mmCIF file of C-alpha atoms in Angstrom:
data_model
loop_
_atom_site.group_PDB
_atom_site.id
_atom_site.type_symbol
_atom_site.label_atom_id
_atom_site.label_comp_id
_atom_site.label_asym_id
_atom_site.label_seq_id
_atom_site.Cartn_x
_atom_site.Cartn_y
_atom_site.Cartn_z
ATOM 1 C CA GLU A 7 72.714 -84.805 4.002
ATOM 2 C CA VAL A 8 71.109 -81.866 5.756
ATOM 3 C CA SER A 9 71.156 -83.683 8.721
ATOM 4 C CA GLU A 10 74.904 -84.485 8.637
ATOM 5 C CA MET A 11 75.635 -80.817 7.926
ATOM 6 C CA SER A 12 73.516 -79.688 10.746
ATOM 7 C CA GLU A 13 75.327 -82.169 13.158
ATOM 8 C CA SER A 14 78.668 -81.260 11.912
ATOM 9 C CA SER A 15 78.075 -77.638 12.460
ATOM 10 C CA LYS A 16 76.254 -78.049 15.765
ATOM 11 C CA GLN A 17 73.271 -76.056 14.488
ATOM 12 C CA ASN A 18 70.763 -78.066 16.545
ATOM 13 C CA VAL A 19 72.511 -78.100 20.044
ATOM 14 C CA ALA A 20 70.982 -74.856 21.483
ATOM 15 C CA HIS A 21 67.635 -75.372 19.736
ATOM 16 C CA GLY A 22 67.319 -78.639 21.244
ATOM 17 C CA LEU A 23 68.311 -77.546 24.656
ATOM 18 C CA ALA A 24 65.793 -74.670 24.545
ATOM 19 C CA TRP A 25 62.775 -76.963 23.640
ATOM 20 C CA SER A 26 63.970 -79.522 26.228
ATOM 21 C CA TYR A 27 64.059 -76.748 29.004
ATOM 22 C CA TYR A 28 60.707 -75.534 28.010
ATOM 23 C CA ILE A 29 58.817 -78.865 27.556
ATOM 24 C CA GLY A 30 60.510 -80.878 30.422
ATOM 25 C CA TYR A 31 60.621 -77.944 33.017
ATOM 26 C CA LEU A 32 59.352 -74.416 32.241
ATOM 27 C CA LYS A 33 56.063 -75.565 30.948
ATOM 28 C CA ILE A 34 55.374 -77.598 34.168
ATOM 29 C CA VAL A 35 56.529 -74.954 36.696
ATOM 30 C CA LEU A 36 55.753 -71.591 35.326
ATOM 31 C CA PRO A 37 52.055 -71.784 35.345
ATOM 32 C CA ARG A 38 52.153 -72.554 39.176
ATOM 33 C CA VAL A 39 54.638 -69.565 39.979
ATOM 34 C CA LYS A 40 52.073 -67.072 40.738
ATOM 35 C CA LYS A 41 50.069 -69.129 42.995
ATOM 36 C CA SER A 42 53.203 -69.891 45.037
ATOM 37 C CA MET A 43 53.954 -66.228 45.107
ATOM 38 C CA GLU A 44 50.527 -65.385 46.218
ATOM 39 C CA GLU A 45 50.729 -67.892 49.027
ATOM 40 C CA PHE A 46 53.832 -66.592 50.187
ATOM 41 C CA SER A 47 52.744 -63.063 50.027
ATOM 42 C CA ARG A 48 49.736 -63.550 52.097
ATOM 43 C CA ALA A 49 51.923 -64.995 54.792
ATOM 44 C CA ASN A 50 54.443 -62.131 54.345
ATOM 45 C CA PRO A 51 52.512 -59.116 53.278
ATOM 46 C CA ASN A 52 55.286 -56.746 53.405
ATOM 47 C CA MET A 53 57.873 -58.479 51.206
ATOM 48 C CA LEU A 54 56.460 -58.880 47.603
ATOM 49 C CA VAL A 55 55.079 -55.354 47.406
ATOM 50 C CA CYS A 56 55.166 -55.263 43.505
ATOM 51 C CA ARG A 57 52.941 -57.799 41.985
ATOM 52 C CA GLU A 58 54.696 -57.277 38.542
ATOM 53 C CA THR A 59 57.693 -59.163 40.011
ATOM 54 C CA TRP A 60 55.795 -62.221 41.038
ATOM 55 C CA LYS A 61 57.511 -64.201 38.243
ATOM 56 C CA LEU A 62 60.440 -66.712 37.842
ATOM 57 C CA HIS A 63 63.439 -64.645 36.919
ATOM 58 C CA ILE A 64 65.628 -66.813 34.679
ATOM 59 C CA LEU A 65 69.477 -65.791 34.389
ATOM 60 C CA VAL A 66 70.857 -66.265 30.908
ATOM 61 C CA PRO A 67 74.683 -65.436 30.957
ATOM 62 C CA LEU A 68 75.930 -65.519 27.436
ATOM 63 C CA SER A 69 79.333 -66.708 28.976
ATOM 64 C CA CYS A 70 77.418 -69.807 30.136
ATOM 65 C CA ASP A 71 79.183 -69.115 33.553
ATOM 66 C CA ILE A 72 76.775 -70.378 36.073
ATOM 67 C CA TYR A 73 77.086 -70.439 39.881
ATOM 68 C CA ASP A 74 75.510 -73.129 41.838
ATOM 69 C CA ASP A 75 75.278 -70.833 44.798
ATOM 70 C CA LEU A 76 74.173 -67.355 44.142
ATOM 71 C CA GLU A 77 75.224 -65.981 47.481
ATOM 72 C CA LYS A 78 78.901 -66.909 46.501
ATOM 73 C CA ALA A 79 78.374 -65.037 43.155
ATOM 74 C CA ASP A 80 77.319 -61.731 44.747
ATOM 75 C CA SER A 81 77.144 -60.856 48.595
ATOM 76 C CA ASN A 82 74.138 -58.580 47.837
ATOM 77 C CA ILE A 83 71.989 -61.790 47.031
ATOM 78 C CA GLN A 84 70.905 -63.701 50.001
ATOM 79 C CA TYR A 85 68.807 -66.977 50.081
ATOM 80 C CA LEU A 86 65.485 -66.395 51.737
ATOM 81 C CA THR A 87 63.378 -69.387 51.517
ATOM 82 C CA ASP A 88 61.795 -71.822 49.139
ATOM 83 C CA LEU A 89 58.429 -71.350 47.656
ATOM 84 C CA ALA A 90 55.879 -73.953 47.842
ATOM 85 C CA GLU A 91 56.791 -77.414 46.091
ATOM 86 C CA THR A 92 55.192 -78.804 43.134
ATOM 87 C CA THR A 93 55.046 -82.694 43.181
ATOM 88 C CA LEU A 94 54.482 -84.683 40.072
ATOM 89 C CA SER A 95 55.185 -87.986 38.638
ATOM 90 C CA ARG A 96 57.450 -87.752 35.652
ATOM 91 C CA ALA A 97 58.914 -90.431 33.443
ATOM 92 C CA GLY A 98 58.771 -93.224 35.868
ATOM 93 C CA THR A 99 59.893 -91.128 38.895
ATOM 94 C CA LYS A 100 57.236 -91.023 41.571
ATOM 95 C CA LYS A 101 56.538 -87.481 43.331
ATOM 96 C CA ARG A 102 59.166 -85.832 41.507
ATOM 97 C CA VAL A 103 59.763 -82.245 43.404
ATOM 98 C CA TYR A 104 59.852 -79.001 41.757
ATOM 99 C CA LYS A 105 60.505 -75.849 43.593
ATOM 100 C CA HIS A 106 62.081 -72.241 43.333
ATOM 101 C CA SER A 107 64.173 -70.399 45.824
ATOM 102 C CA LEU A 108 63.159 -66.932 46.887
ATOM 103 C CA TYR A 109 66.159 -64.421 47.338
ATOM 104 C CA THR A 110 66.647 -61.076 49.111
ATOM 105 C CA ILE A 111 68.409 -58.782 46.616
ATOM 106 C CA ARG A 112 69.992 -55.738 48.605
ATOM 107 C CA ASP A 113 70.154 -52.371 47.316
ATOM 108 C CA GLU A 114 72.116 -49.587 49.256
ATOM 109 C CA ASP A 115 69.010 -48.744 51.335
ATOM 110 C CA LYS A 116 66.188 -51.127 50.271
ATOM 111 C CA LEU A 117 65.629 -54.890 50.095
ATOM 112 C CA TRP A 118 63.928 -56.594 47.231
ATOM 113 C CA HIS A 119 62.620 -60.134 47.062
ATOM 114 C CA CYS A 120 62.195 -62.351 43.958
ATOM 115 C CA ALA A 121 62.448 -65.865 42.737
ATOM 116 C CA VAL A 122 65.437 -66.236 40.682
ATOM 117 C CA GLU A 123 67.620 -69.106 39.083
ATOM 118 C CA PHE A 124 69.882 -69.782 36.280
ATOM 119 C CA ALA A 125 68.905 -71.401 32.974
ATOM 120 C CA THR A 126 70.498 -74.823 33.714
ATOM 121 C CA PRO A 127 70.876 -75.860 30.139
ATOM 122 C CA LEU A 128 73.677 -73.357 29.762
ATOM 123 C CA GLN A 129 75.636 -75.719 31.933
ATOM 124 C CA THR A 130 75.538 -78.172 29.314
ATOM 125 C CA LEU A 131 77.083 -75.779 26.622
ATOM 126 C CA TYR A 132 79.834 -74.825 29.167
ATOM 127 C CA ALA A 133 80.537 -78.586 30.026
ATOM 128 C CA MET A 134 80.658 -79.421 26.228
ATOM 129 C CA SER A 135 83.276 -76.456 25.505
ATOM 130 C CA GLN A 136 85.391 -78.100 28.201
ATOM 131 C CA ASP A 137 85.256 -81.554 26.975
ATOM 132 C CA GLU A 138 87.690 -82.423 23.945
ATOM 133 C CA ALA A 139 85.286 -85.257 22.747
ATOM 134 C CA ALA A 140 82.548 -82.640 22.102
ATOM 135 C CA ALA A 141 84.847 -80.754 19.847
ATOM 136 C CA PHE A 142 82.972 -77.609 20.967
ATOM 137 C CA SER A 143 85.056 -74.283 20.890
ATOM 138 C CA ARG A 144 84.316 -71.206 23.000
ATOM 139 C CA GLU A 145 83.217 -69.547 19.754
ATOM 140 C CA ASP A 146 80.606 -72.326 19.213
ATOM 141 C CA ARG A 147 79.597 -71.898 22.828
ATOM 142 C CA LEU A 148 78.905 -68.086 22.475
ATOM 143 C CA GLU A 149 76.794 -68.536 19.229
ATOM 144 C CA GLN A 150 74.866 -71.358 20.771
ATOM 145 C CA ALA A 151 74.167 -69.388 23.915
ATOM 146 C CA LYS A 152 72.794 -66.620 21.784
ATOM 147 C CA LEU A 153 70.587 -69.062 19.910
ATOM 148 C CA PHE A 154 69.589 -70.825 23.086
ATOM 149 C CA TYR A 155 68.318 -67.467 24.540
ATOM 150 C CA ARG A 156 66.623 -66.393 21.186
ATOM 151 C CA THR A 157 64.888 -69.735 20.772
ATOM 152 C CA LEU A 158 63.652 -69.975 24.341
ATOM 153 C CA GLU A 159 62.295 -66.361 24.133
ATOM 154 C CA GLU A 160 60.327 -67.137 21.019
ATOM 155 C CA ILE A 161 58.999 -70.497 22.570
ATOM 156 C CA LEU A 162 57.777 -68.596 25.647
ATOM 157 C CA LYS A 163 56.435 -65.752 23.849
ATOM 158 C CA GLY A 164 54.115 -68.169 22.044
ATOM 159 C CA SER A 165 53.209 -70.188 25.237
ATOM 160 C CA LYS A 166 49.729 -69.197 26.590
ATOM 161 C CA GLU A 167 50.277 -71.054 29.791
ATOM 162 C CA CYS A 168 53.502 -69.302 30.609
ATOM 163 C CA ALA A 169 52.490 -65.660 29.770
ATOM 164 C CA GLY A 170 53.222 -63.247 32.608
ATOM 165 C CA THR A 171 55.095 -65.782 34.668
ATOM 166 C CA TYR A 172 58.707 -65.350 33.842
ATOM 167 C CA ARG A 173 61.437 -62.650 33.136
ATOM 168 C CA LEU A 174 64.595 -63.541 31.090
ATOM 169 C CA ILE A 175 67.460 -61.686 32.319
ATOM 170 C CA VAL A 176 70.282 -62.024 29.517
ATOM 171 C CA TYR A 177 73.629 -60.506 30.071
ATOM 172 C CA GLU A 178 77.094 -60.749 28.750
ATOM 173 C CA GLY A 179 80.313 -61.751 30.953
ATOM 174 C CA SER A 180 80.392 -62.918 34.451
ATOM 175 C CA GLY A 181 80.878 -59.747 36.182
ATOM 176 C CA GLU A 182 84.143 -60.776 37.786
ATOM 177 C CA THR A 183 85.676 -57.036 37.314
ATOM 178 C CA GLN A 184 82.600 -55.341 38.544
ATOM 179 C CA THR A 185 81.504 -55.219 42.202
ATOM 180 C CA HIS A 186 77.969 -56.654 42.717
ATOM 181 C CA PHE A 187 77.488 -57.072 38.898
ATOM 182 C CA LEU A 188 74.725 -59.807 39.101
ATOM 183 C CA SER A 189 72.734 -58.064 41.875
ATOM 184 C CA ARG A 190 72.692 -54.906 39.802
ATOM 185 C CA GLU A 191 71.392 -56.797 36.613
ATOM 186 C CA ILE A 192 68.691 -58.391 38.703
ATOM 187 C CA LEU A 193 67.672 -55.050 40.416
ATOM 188 C CA GLY A 194 67.442 -53.224 37.124
ATOM 189 C CA HIS A 195 64.878 -55.785 35.994
ATOM 190 C CA LEU A 196 63.125 -55.617 39.346
ATOM 191 C CA TRP A 197 62.708 -51.807 39.057
ATOM 192 C CA GLN A 198 61.844 -51.813 35.394
ATOM 193 C CA GLN A 199 59.032 -54.177 36.049
ATOM 194 C CA CYS A 200 57.486 -52.006 38.823
ATOM 195 C CA HIS A 201 58.282 -48.860 36.841
ATOM 196 C CA GLU A 202 56.320 -50.207 33.689
ATOM 197 C CA GLU A 203 53.217 -51.179 35.848
ATOM 198 C CA TYR A 204 53.058 -48.188 38.145
ATOM 199 C CA ALA A 205 53.443 -44.522 37.791
ATOM 200 C CA VAL A 206 55.541 -44.303 40.934
ATOM 201 C CA CYS A 207 57.616 -47.199 41.927
ATOM 202 C CA VAL A 208 58.424 -47.725 45.643
ATOM 203 C CA GLY A 209 61.965 -47.054 46.184
ATOM 204 C CA LYS A 210 64.626 -45.103 44.351
ATOM 205 C CA HIS A 211 65.316 -45.280 40.636
ATOM 206 C CA LEU A 212 67.744 -47.970 39.699
ATOM 207 C CA PRO A 213 69.503 -48.314 36.335
ATOM 208 C CA ALA A 214 67.732 -50.211 33.737
ATOM 209 C CA PRO A 215 69.223 -53.406 32.253
ATOM 210 C CA SER A 216 71.737 -52.880 29.570
ATOM 211 C CA PRO A 217 69.858 -51.650 26.604
ATOM 212 C CA THR A 218 72.134 -53.568 24.206
ATOM 213 C CA LEU A 219 71.019 -57.025 25.873
ATOM 214 C CA ASP A 220 67.190 -56.113 26.254
ATOM 215 C CA SER A 221 65.204 -58.951 25.083
ATOM 216 C CA THR A 222 63.338 -56.640 22.656
ATOM 217 C CA GLU A 223 66.393 -55.291 20.979
ATOM 218 C CA LEU A 224 69.047 -58.095 21.041
ATOM 219 C CA ASN A 225 69.882 -58.793 17.416
ATOM 220 C CA LEU A 226 71.124 -62.383 16.933
ATOM 221 C CA GLN A 227 70.612 -62.620 13.302
ATOM 222 C CA ILE A 228 68.431 -65.935 13.441
ATOM 223 C CA SER A 229 67.765 -67.405 10.111
ATOM 224 C CA GLU A 230 64.232 -67.302 8.842
ATOM 225 C CA SER A 231 64.537 -70.995 7.703
ATOM 226 C CA ASP A 232 62.959 -73.682 9.831
ATOM 227 C CA LEU A 233 66.544 -75.225 10.307
ATOM 228 C CA PRO A 234 68.408 -73.357 13.090
ATOM 229 C CA GLN A 235 71.540 -71.656 11.412
ATOM 230 C CA PRO A 236 74.779 -70.580 13.000
ATOM 231 C CA LEU A 237 75.017 -67.205 14.446
ATOM 232 C CA ARG A 238 77.521 -64.351 13.947
ATOM 233 C CA SER A 239 79.308 -63.460 17.222
ATOM 234 C CA ASP A 240 80.575 -60.100 16.229
ATOM 235 C CA PHE A 241 77.743 -58.276 17.900
ATOM 236 C CA PHE A 242 78.983 -58.946 21.385
#
């Protein structure tokens, strides 16, 4: 009966997606990120000047609006190169390749460089909201996007292997009405990481990420029970 209630209210969708994303991807690639960044930095010593940004920056749009090409999403974001690949045999696939792309993020008078990508499971939530067979409304999508973020955040906080290797960038909307919305979100996080580590950060001050969506302040009203519960969406 509990299982049927959970399935009918779609309470397990985001919870399962977050764990699958972690077990099947992040737990594999994140422990290798810093080594890849170190290798790139040795070959390009003037690019990655702030070690605190040597992480995988994971974009989490609560709208689930994901771009396959970041350069088309924001012209201030330009692909630079790929970091060193990780090759593993997984689930019967020989030499499966895992890699991350390094991007140049342009400020008015400064260039930043970081590894950044979208949280791909959000594509599933968006696709479900577009498929009649899934019976998944836009309201369901928003609630599940919040739950996905909160669940993933808690999983990663408890992961010793992934400590200090990632930065979750959660934000609301797609920025269609704001010029360079996405690059400004990323730049805010890059500056904040440098500012938190160093008394003086190279470059000018940038606005910090939106405080209402900061990972330490975002209140999603997750139930304390073991079973994931529906979320209220009136906080956004």
